[in-house]
PDB file of C-alpha atoms in Angstrom:
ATOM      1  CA  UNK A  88      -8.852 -47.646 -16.983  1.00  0.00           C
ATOM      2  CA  UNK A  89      -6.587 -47.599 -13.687  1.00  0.00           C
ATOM      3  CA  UNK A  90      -3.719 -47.605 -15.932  1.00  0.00           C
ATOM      4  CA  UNK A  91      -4.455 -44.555 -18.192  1.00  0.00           C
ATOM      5  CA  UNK A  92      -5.740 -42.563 -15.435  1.00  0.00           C
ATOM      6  CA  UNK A  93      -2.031 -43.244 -13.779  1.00  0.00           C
ATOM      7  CA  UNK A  94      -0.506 -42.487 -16.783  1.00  0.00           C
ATOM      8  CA  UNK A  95      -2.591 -39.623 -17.430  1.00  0.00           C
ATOM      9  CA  UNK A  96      -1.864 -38.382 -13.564  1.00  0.00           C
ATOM     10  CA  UNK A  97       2.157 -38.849 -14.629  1.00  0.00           C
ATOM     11  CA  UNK A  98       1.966 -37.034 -17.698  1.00  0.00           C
ATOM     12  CA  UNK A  99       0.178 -33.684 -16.542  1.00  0.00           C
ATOM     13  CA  UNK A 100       2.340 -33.742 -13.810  1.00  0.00           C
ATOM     14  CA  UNK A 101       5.826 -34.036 -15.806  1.00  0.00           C
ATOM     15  CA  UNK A 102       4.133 -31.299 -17.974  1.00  0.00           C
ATOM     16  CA  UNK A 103       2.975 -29.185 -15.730  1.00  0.00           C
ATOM     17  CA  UNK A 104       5.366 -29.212 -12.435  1.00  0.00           C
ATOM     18  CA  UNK A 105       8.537 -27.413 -14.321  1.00  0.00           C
ATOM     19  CA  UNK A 106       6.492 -24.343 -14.661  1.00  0.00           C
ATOM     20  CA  UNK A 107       4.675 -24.645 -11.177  1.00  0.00           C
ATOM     21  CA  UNK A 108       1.753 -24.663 -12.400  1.00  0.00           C
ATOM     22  CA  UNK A 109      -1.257 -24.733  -9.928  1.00  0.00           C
ATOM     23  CA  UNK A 110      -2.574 -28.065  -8.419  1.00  0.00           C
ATOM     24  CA  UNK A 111      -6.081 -26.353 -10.203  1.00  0.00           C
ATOM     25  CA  UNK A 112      -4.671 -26.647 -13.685  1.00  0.00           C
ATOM     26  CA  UNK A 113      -2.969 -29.445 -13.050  1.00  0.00           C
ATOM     27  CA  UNK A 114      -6.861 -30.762 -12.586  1.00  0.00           C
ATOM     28  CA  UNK A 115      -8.054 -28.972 -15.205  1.00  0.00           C
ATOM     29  CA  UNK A 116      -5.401 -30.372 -17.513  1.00  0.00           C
ATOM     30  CA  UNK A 117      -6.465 -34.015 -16.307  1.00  0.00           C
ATOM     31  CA  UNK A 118     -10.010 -33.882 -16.762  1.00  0.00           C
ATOM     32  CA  UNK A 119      -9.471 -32.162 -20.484  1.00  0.00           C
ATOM     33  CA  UNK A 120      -7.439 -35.245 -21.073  1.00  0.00           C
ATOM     34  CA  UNK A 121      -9.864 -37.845 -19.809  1.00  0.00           C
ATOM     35  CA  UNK A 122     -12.584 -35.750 -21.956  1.00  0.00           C
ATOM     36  CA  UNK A 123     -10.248 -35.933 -25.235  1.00  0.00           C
ATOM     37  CA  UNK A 124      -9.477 -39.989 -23.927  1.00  0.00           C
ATOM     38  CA  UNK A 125     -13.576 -40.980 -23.233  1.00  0.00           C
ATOM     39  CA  UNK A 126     -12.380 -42.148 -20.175  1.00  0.00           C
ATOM     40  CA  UNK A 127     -13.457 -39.507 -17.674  1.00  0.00           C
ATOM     41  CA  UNK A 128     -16.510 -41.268 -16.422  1.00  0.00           C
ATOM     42  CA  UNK A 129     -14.170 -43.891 -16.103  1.00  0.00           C
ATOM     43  CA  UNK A 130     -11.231 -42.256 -14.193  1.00  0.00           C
ATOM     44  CA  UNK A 131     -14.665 -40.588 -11.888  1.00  0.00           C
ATOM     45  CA  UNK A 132     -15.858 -44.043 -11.150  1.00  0.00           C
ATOM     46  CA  UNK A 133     -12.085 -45.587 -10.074  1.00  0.00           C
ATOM     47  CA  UNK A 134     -12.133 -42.178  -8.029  1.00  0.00           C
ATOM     48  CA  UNK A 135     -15.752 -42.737  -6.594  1.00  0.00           C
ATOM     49  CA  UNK A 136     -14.762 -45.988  -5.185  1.00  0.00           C
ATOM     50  CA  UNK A 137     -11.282 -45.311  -3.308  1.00  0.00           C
ATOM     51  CA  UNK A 138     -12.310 -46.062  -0.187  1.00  0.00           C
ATOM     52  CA  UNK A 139      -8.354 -45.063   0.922  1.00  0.00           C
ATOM     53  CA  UNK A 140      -8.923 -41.324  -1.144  1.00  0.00           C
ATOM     54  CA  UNK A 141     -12.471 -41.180   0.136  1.00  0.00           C
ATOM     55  CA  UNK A 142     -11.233 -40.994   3.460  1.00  0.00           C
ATOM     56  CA  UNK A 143      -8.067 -39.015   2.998  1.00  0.00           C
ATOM     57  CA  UNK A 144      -9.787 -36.467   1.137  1.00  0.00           C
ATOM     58  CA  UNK A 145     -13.447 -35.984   1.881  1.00  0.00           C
ATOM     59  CA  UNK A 146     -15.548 -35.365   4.858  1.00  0.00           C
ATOM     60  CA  UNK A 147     -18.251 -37.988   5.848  1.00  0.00           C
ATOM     61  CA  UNK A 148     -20.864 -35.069   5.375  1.00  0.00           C
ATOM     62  CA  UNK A 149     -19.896 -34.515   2.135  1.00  0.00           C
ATOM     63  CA  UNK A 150     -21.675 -35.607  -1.273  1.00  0.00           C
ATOM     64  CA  UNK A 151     -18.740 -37.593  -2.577  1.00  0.00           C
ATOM     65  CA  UNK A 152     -19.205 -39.720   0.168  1.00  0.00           C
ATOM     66  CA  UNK A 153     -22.498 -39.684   0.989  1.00  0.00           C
ATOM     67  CA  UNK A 154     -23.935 -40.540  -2.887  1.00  0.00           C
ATOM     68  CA  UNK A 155     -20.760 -41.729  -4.939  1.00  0.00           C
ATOM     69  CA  UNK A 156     -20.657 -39.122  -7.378  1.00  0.00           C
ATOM     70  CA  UNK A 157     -23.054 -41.712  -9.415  1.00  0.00           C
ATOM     71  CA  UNK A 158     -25.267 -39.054 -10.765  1.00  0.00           C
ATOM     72  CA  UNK A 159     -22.568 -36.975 -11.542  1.00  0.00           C
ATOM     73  CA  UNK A 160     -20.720 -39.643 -12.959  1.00  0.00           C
ATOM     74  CA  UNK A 161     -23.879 -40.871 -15.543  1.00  0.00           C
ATOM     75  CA  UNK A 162     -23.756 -37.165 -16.890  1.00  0.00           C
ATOM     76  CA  UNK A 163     -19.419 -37.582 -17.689  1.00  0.00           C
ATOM     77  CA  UNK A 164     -20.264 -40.947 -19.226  1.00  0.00           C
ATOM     78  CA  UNK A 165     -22.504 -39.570 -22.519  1.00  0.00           C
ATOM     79  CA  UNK A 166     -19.661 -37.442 -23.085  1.00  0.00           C
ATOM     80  CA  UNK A 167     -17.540 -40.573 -24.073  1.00  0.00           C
ATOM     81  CA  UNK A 168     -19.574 -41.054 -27.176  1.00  0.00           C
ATOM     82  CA  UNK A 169     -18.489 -37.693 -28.495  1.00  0.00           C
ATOM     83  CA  UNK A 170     -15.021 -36.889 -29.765  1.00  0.00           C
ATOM     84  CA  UNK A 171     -13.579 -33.759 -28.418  1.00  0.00           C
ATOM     85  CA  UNK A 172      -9.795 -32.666 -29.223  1.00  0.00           C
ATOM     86  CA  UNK A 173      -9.508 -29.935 -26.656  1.00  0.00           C
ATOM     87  CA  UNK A 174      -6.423 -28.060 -25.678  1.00  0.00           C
ATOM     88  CA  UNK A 175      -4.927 -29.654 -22.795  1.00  0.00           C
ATOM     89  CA  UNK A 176      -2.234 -27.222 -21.963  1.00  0.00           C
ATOM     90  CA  UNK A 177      -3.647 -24.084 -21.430  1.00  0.00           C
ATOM     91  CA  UNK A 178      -1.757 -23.417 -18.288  1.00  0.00           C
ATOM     92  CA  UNK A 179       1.803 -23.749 -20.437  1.00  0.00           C
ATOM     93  CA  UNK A 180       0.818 -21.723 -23.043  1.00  0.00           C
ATOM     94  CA  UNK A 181       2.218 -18.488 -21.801  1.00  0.00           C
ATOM     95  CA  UNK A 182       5.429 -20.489 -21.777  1.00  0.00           C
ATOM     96  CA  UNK A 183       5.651 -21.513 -25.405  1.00  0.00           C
ATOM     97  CA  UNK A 184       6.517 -18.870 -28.202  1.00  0.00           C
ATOM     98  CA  UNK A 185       5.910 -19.750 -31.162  1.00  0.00           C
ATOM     99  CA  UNK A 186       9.193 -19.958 -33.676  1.00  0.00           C
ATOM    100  CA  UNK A 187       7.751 -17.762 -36.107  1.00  0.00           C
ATOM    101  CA  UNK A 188       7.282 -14.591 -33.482  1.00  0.00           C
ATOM    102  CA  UNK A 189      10.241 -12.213 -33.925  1.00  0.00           C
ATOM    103  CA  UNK A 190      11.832 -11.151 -30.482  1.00  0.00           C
ATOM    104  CA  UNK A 191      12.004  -7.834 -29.567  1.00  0.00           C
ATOM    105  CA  UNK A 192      15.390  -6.224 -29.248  1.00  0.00           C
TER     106      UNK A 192
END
């Protein structure tokens, strides 16, 4: 799980970085991936329990810390029994024309 969430992390961000692309659809791109993968609830729970990202990320107040994202993270998990195949790169589309468009002269 570790592994393909790394991977995952390396992949949206070779994909993503050459056309700036926001640190939002970066995320967005990550979690449509671990949706497509059934791994989400997965990635969520190695997330939950970084005590090093906790702290670097989250205030002591706050729900991540506080509850664990459990609850949150028993909803993601059903979605791993369905297969989805959902666009991951929305954000690059604007960058991609597609080779049968004529261009304008």
């Amino acid at each position: 799980s570790k592994q393909s969430l790394l991977s995952c992390i390396h992949k949206v961000r070779d994909s993503h970085e050459p056309y700036k692309r926001s640190n939002d659809a970066k995320f967005k791109a990550l979690v449509v991936h671990g949706i497509n993968e059934g791994m989400l609830g997965q990635w969520f729970r190695i997330l939950a329990h970084s005590d090093t990202l906790q702290q670097q990320t989250y205030e002591s107040w706050s729900y991540m810390t506080k509850h664990g994202f459990s609850e949150a993270i028993k909803i993601v998990d059903r979605l791993s029994n369905i297969k989805f195949d959902l666009p991951t790169d929305v954000a690059l589309k604007i960058f991609h024309i597609p080779e049968d468009t004529e261009t304008p002269i």
